[in-house]
Coordinates of C-alpha atoms in Angstrom, one line a residue:
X22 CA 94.0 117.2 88.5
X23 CA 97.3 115.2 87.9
X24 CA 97.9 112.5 90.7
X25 CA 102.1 111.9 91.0
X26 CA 102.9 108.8 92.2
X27 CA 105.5 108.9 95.1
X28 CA 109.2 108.3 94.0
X29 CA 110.0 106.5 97.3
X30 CA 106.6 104.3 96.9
X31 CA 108.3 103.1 93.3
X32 CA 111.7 102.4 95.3
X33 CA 110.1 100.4 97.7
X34 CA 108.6 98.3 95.0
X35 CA 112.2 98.6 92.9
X36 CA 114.0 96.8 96.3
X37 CA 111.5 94.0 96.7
X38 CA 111.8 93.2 93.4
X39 CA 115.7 93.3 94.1
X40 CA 115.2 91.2 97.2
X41 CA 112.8 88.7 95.2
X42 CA 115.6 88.7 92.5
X43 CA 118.7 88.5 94.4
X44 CA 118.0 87.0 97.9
X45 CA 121.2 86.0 99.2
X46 CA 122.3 89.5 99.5
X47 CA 120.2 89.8 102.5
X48 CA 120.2 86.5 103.9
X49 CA 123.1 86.0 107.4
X50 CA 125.6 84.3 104.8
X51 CA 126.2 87.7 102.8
X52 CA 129.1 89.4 102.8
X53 CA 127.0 92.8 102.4
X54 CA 127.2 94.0 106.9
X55 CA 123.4 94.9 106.0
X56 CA 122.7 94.5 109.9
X57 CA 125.3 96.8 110.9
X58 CA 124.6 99.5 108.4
X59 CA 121.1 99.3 109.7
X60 CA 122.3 99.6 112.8
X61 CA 124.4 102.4 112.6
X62 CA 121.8 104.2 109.9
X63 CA 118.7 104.2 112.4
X64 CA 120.7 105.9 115.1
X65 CA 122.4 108.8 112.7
X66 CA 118.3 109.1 111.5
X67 CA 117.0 109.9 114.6
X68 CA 120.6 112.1 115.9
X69 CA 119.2 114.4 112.9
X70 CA 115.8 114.1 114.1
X71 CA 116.8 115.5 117.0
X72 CA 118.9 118.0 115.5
X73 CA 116.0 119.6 113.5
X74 CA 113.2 119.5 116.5
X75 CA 112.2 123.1 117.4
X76 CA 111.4 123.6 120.9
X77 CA 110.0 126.8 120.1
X78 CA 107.0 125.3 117.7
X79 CA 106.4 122.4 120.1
X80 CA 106.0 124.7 123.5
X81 CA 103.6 126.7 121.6
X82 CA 101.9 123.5 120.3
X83 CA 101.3 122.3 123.9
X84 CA 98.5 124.9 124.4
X85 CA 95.6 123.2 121.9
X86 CA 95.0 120.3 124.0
X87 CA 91.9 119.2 122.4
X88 CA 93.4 118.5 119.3
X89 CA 96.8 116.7 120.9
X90 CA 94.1 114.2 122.8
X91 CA 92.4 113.0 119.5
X92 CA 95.8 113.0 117.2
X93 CA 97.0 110.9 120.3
X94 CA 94.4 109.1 120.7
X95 CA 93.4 108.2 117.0
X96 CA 96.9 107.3 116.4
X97 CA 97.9 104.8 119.5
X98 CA 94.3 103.6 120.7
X99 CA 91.7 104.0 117.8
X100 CA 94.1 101.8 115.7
X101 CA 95.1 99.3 117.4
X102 CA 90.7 99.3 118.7
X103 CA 89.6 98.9 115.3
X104 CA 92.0 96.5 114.5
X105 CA 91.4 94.2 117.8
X106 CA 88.1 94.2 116.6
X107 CA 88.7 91.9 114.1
X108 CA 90.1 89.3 116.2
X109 CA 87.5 87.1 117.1
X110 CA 87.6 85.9 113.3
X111 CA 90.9 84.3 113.1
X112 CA 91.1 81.0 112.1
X113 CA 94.8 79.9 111.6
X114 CA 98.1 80.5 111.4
X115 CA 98.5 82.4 108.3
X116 CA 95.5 84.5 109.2
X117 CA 97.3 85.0 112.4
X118 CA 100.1 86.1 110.8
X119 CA 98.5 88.5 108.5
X120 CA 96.7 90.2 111.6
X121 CA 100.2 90.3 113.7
X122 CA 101.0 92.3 110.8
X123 CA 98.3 95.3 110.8
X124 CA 97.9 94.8 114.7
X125 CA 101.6 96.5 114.1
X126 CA 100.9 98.5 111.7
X127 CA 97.9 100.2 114.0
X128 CA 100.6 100.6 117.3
X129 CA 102.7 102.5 115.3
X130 CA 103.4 106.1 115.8
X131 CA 102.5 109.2 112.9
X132 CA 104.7 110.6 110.9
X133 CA 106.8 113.9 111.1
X134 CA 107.8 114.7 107.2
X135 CA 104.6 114.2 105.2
X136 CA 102.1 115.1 107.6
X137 CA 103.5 118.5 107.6
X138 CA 103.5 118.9 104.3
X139 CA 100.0 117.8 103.5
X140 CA 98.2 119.4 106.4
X141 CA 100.7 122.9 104.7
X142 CA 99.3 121.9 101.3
X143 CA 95.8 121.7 102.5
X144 CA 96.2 125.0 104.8
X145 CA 95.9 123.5 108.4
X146 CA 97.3 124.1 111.7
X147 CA 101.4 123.4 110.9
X148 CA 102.8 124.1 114.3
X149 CA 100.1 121.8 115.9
X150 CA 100.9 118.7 113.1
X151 CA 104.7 119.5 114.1
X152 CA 103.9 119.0 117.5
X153 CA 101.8 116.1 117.2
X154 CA 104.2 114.2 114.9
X155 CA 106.7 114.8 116.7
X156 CA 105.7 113.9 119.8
X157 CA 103.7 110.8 118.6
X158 CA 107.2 109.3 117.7
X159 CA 108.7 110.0 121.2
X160 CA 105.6 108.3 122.7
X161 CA 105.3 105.6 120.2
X162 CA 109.1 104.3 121.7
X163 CA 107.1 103.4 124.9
X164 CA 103.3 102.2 123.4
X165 CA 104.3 100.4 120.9
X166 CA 106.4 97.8 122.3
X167 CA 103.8 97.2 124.9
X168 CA 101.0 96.5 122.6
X169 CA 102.9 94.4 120.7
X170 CA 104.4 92.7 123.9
X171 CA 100.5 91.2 124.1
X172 CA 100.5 89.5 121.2
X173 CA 104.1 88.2 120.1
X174 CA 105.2 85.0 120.6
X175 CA 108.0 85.3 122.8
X176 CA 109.3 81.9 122.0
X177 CA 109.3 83.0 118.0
X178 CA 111.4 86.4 118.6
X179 CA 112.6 86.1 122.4
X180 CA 111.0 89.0 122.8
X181 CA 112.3 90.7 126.2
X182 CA 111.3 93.6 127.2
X183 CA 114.6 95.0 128.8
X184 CA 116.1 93.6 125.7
X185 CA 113.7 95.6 123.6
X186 CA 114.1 99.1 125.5
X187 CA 117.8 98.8 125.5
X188 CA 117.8 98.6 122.1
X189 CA 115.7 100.9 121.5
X190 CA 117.6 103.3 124.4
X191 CA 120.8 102.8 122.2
X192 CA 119.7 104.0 118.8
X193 CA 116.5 105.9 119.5
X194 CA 116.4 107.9 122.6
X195 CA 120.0 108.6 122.9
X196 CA 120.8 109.9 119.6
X197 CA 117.9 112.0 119.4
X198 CA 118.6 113.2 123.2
X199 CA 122.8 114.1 122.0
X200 CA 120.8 115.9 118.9
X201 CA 118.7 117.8 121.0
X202 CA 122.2 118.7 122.7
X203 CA 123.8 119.8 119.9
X204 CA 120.7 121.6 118.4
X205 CA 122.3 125.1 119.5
X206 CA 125.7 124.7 117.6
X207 CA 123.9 122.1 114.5
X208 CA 120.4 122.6 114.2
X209 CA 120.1 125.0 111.7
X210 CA 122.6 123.0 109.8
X211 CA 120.2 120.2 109.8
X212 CA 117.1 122.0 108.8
X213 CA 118.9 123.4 105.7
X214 CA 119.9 121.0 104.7
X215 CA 116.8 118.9 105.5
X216 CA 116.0 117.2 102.1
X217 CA 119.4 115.8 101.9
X218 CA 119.0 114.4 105.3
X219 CA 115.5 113.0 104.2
X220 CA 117.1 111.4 101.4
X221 CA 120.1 109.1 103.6
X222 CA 117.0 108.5 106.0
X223 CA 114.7 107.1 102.9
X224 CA 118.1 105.2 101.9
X225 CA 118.4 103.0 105.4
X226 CA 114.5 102.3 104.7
X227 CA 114.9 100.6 101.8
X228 CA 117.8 98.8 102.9
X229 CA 116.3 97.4 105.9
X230 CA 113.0 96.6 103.6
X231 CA 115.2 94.6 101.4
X232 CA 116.8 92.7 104.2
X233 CA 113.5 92.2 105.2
X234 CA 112.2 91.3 102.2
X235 CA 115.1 89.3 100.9
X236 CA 115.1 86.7 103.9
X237 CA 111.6 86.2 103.7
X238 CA 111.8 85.0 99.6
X239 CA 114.5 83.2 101.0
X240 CA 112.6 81.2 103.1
X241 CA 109.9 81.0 100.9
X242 CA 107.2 82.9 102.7
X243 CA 105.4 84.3 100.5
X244 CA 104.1 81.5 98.9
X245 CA 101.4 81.2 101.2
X246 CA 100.2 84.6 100.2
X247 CA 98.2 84.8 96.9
X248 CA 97.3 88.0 94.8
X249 CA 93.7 87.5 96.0
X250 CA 95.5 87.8 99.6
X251 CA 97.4 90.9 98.3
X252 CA 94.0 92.4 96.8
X253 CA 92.5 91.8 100.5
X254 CA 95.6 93.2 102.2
X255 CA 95.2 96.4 100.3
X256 CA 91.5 96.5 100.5
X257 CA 92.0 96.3 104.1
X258 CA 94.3 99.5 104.4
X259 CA 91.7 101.1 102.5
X260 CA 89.1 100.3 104.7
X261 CA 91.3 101.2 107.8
X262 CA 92.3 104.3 106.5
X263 CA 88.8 104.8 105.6
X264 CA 87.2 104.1 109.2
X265 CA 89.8 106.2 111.2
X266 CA 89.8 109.1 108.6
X267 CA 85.5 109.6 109.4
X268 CA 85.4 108.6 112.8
X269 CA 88.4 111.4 113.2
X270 CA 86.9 114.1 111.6
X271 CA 83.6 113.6 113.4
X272 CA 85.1 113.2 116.8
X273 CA 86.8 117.0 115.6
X274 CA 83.4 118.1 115.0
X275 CA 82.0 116.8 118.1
X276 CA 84.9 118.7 120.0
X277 CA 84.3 121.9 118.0
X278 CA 87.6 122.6 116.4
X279 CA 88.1 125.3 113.7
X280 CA 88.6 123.8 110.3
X281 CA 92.6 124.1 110.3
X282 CA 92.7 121.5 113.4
X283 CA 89.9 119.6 111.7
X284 CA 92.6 119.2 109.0
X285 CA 95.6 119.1 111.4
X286 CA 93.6 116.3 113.1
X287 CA 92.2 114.5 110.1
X288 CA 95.5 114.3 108.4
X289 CA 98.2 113.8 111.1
X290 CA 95.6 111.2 112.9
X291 CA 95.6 109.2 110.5
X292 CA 99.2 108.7 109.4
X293 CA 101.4 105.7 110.2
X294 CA 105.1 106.0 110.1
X295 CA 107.1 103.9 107.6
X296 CA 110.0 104.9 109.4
X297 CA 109.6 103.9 113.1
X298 CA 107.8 100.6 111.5
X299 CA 110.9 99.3 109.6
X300 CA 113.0 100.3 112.8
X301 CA 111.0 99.1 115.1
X302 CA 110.4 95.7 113.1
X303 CA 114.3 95.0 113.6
X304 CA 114.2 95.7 116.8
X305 CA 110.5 93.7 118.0
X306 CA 110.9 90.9 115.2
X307 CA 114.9 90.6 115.0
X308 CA 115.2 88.7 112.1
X309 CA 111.7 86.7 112.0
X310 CA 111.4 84.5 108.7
X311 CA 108.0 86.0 108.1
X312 CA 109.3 89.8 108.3
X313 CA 108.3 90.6 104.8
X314 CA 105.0 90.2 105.3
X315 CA 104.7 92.0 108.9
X316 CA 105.9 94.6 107.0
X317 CA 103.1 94.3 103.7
X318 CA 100.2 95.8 104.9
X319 CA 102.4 98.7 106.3
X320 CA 103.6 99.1 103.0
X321 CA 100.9 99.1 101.4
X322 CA 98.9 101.8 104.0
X323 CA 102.5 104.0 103.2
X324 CA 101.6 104.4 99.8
X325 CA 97.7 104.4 100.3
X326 CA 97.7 107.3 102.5
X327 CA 100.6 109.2 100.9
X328 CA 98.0 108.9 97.7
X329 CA 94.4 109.6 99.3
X330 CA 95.7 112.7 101.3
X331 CA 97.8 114.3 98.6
X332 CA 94.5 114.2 96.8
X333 CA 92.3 115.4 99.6
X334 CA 95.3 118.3 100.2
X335 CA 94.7 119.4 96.8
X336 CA 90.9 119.2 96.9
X337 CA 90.9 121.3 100.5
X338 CA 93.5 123.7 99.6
X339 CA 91.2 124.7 96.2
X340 CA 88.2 125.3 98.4
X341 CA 90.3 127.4 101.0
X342 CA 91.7 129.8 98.1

């Protein structure tokens, strides 16, 4: 069985080597309006977002409950459980840090794109993994800012709540709301050309990961992470992934769902969205010296469980043939 490796996984490395080589592009001095095309990309994102969301699928997606309380509940409070667990072992600053940084990872909401496709691949239930995605982004607006409203320091980000929600009204909720709008005249539009649309929205990614990135080499943050550090970062999404991947799939058993929403809820549960994360890390952290690294171990989950479930897609599709 061949194993591809992601094309967008290798961009993301490509722009932090970009950012590590050629910092100032992304630091407030550059000429480069970074911020603004940010700005400006995230809300286009989520306009087509809402463009391509089919109220048809997600009506007749509301009906398996079971499954929508354990994607749901997997995604905004196993996560974020699992990872409070670990807590109690903090013993300074960078560790503190480094824990902010998963802590945000686990709040964040699924993703839409390659849940679908993998719980397709692996012949699941792809209305319910439509539903669930999507609506795990619309709920993640809400949950995530409040868990992470526990645990940032408001006098490192001035982290306001009305502040946050405003922002977060203006790019997120009202362009998908005016793309639900326009869905009658545009929507098919949008979901033909869907791949092109994934493209421009994989494009403001890497350009906010190299802003990111790029002010963080700036300020010379990385240098109190070392590759042992890196190693126990990525052993650590392994291990997460790990955890909520079993305890999902047995809490499916438990409930006594057929083996397409054991897959639905095994691979959508478990997914974290690179996209709300880099958005919503402009938005909680604004522009946070130690961004790069808030953003690592999301990274590094991205291309984990792009990796793990494209296997496990191809080993459960084979034994469903």
């Amino acid at each position: 069985m061949k194993i591809k490796i992601d094309k967008f996984v290798l961009s993301i490395i490509l722009v932090i080597i970009l950012a590590y080589l050629f910092p100032e592009w992304g630091t407030e001095q550059s000429k480069i309006p970074i911020d603004t095309i940010s700005t400006i990309g995230i809300a286009v994102i989520f306009f087509f977002y809402g463009l391509k969301l089919n109220p048809t699928q997600l009506k007749a997606g509301l009906k398996n409950w079971k499954l929508h309380f354990l994607v749901q509940g997997s995604t905004f409070l196993m996560f974020p459980l699992l990872i409070l667990l670990c807590r109690p072992w903090i013993q300074n600053e960078a560790q503190d840090t480094i824990w902010l940084a998963f802590f945000f990872l686990a709040a964040l909401p699924s993703t839409v794109s390659s849940s679908v496709v993998m719980v397709s691949m692996a012949k699941g239930n792809v209305p319910a993994t439509i539903f669930n995605a999507s609506i795990s982004g619309i709920i993640g607006i809400v949950i995530t800012p409040l868990w992470m409203g526990l645990f940032i320091d408001s006098t490192q980000t001035n982290f306001d709540f009305t502040a946050i929600y405003s922002k977060l009204i203006l790019q997120i909720i009202v362009p998908v709301v005016l793309g639900l709008i326009l869905q009658r005249y545009w929507g098919d539009f949008a979901r033909r050309h869907s791949n092109k649309l994934t493209l421009f929205d994989k494009s403001i990614i890497l350009l906010i990961i190299y802003k990111s990135f790029s002010s963080s080499f700036e300020n010379d943050v990385f240098s109190v992470v070392s590759i042992s550090d890196l190693l126990l970062l990525f052993m650590g999404v392994i291990v997460l992934f790990t955890v909520v991947y079993g305890l999902t799939g047995f809490l499916a058993k438990k409930l006594h769902l057929n083996i397409q929403d054991r897959i639905t809820a095994q691979f959508c549960g478990t997914k974290k969205s690179l996209v709300h994360g880099t958005v919503f890390s402009k938005i909680l952290f604004g522009n946070m010296a130690t961004l790069g690294i808030i953003l690592l171990p999301l990274m590094l989950f991205h291309a984990t469980q792009l990796l793990i479930i494209s296997v496990l897609a191809t080993q459960k599709s084979s034994s469903m043939a």
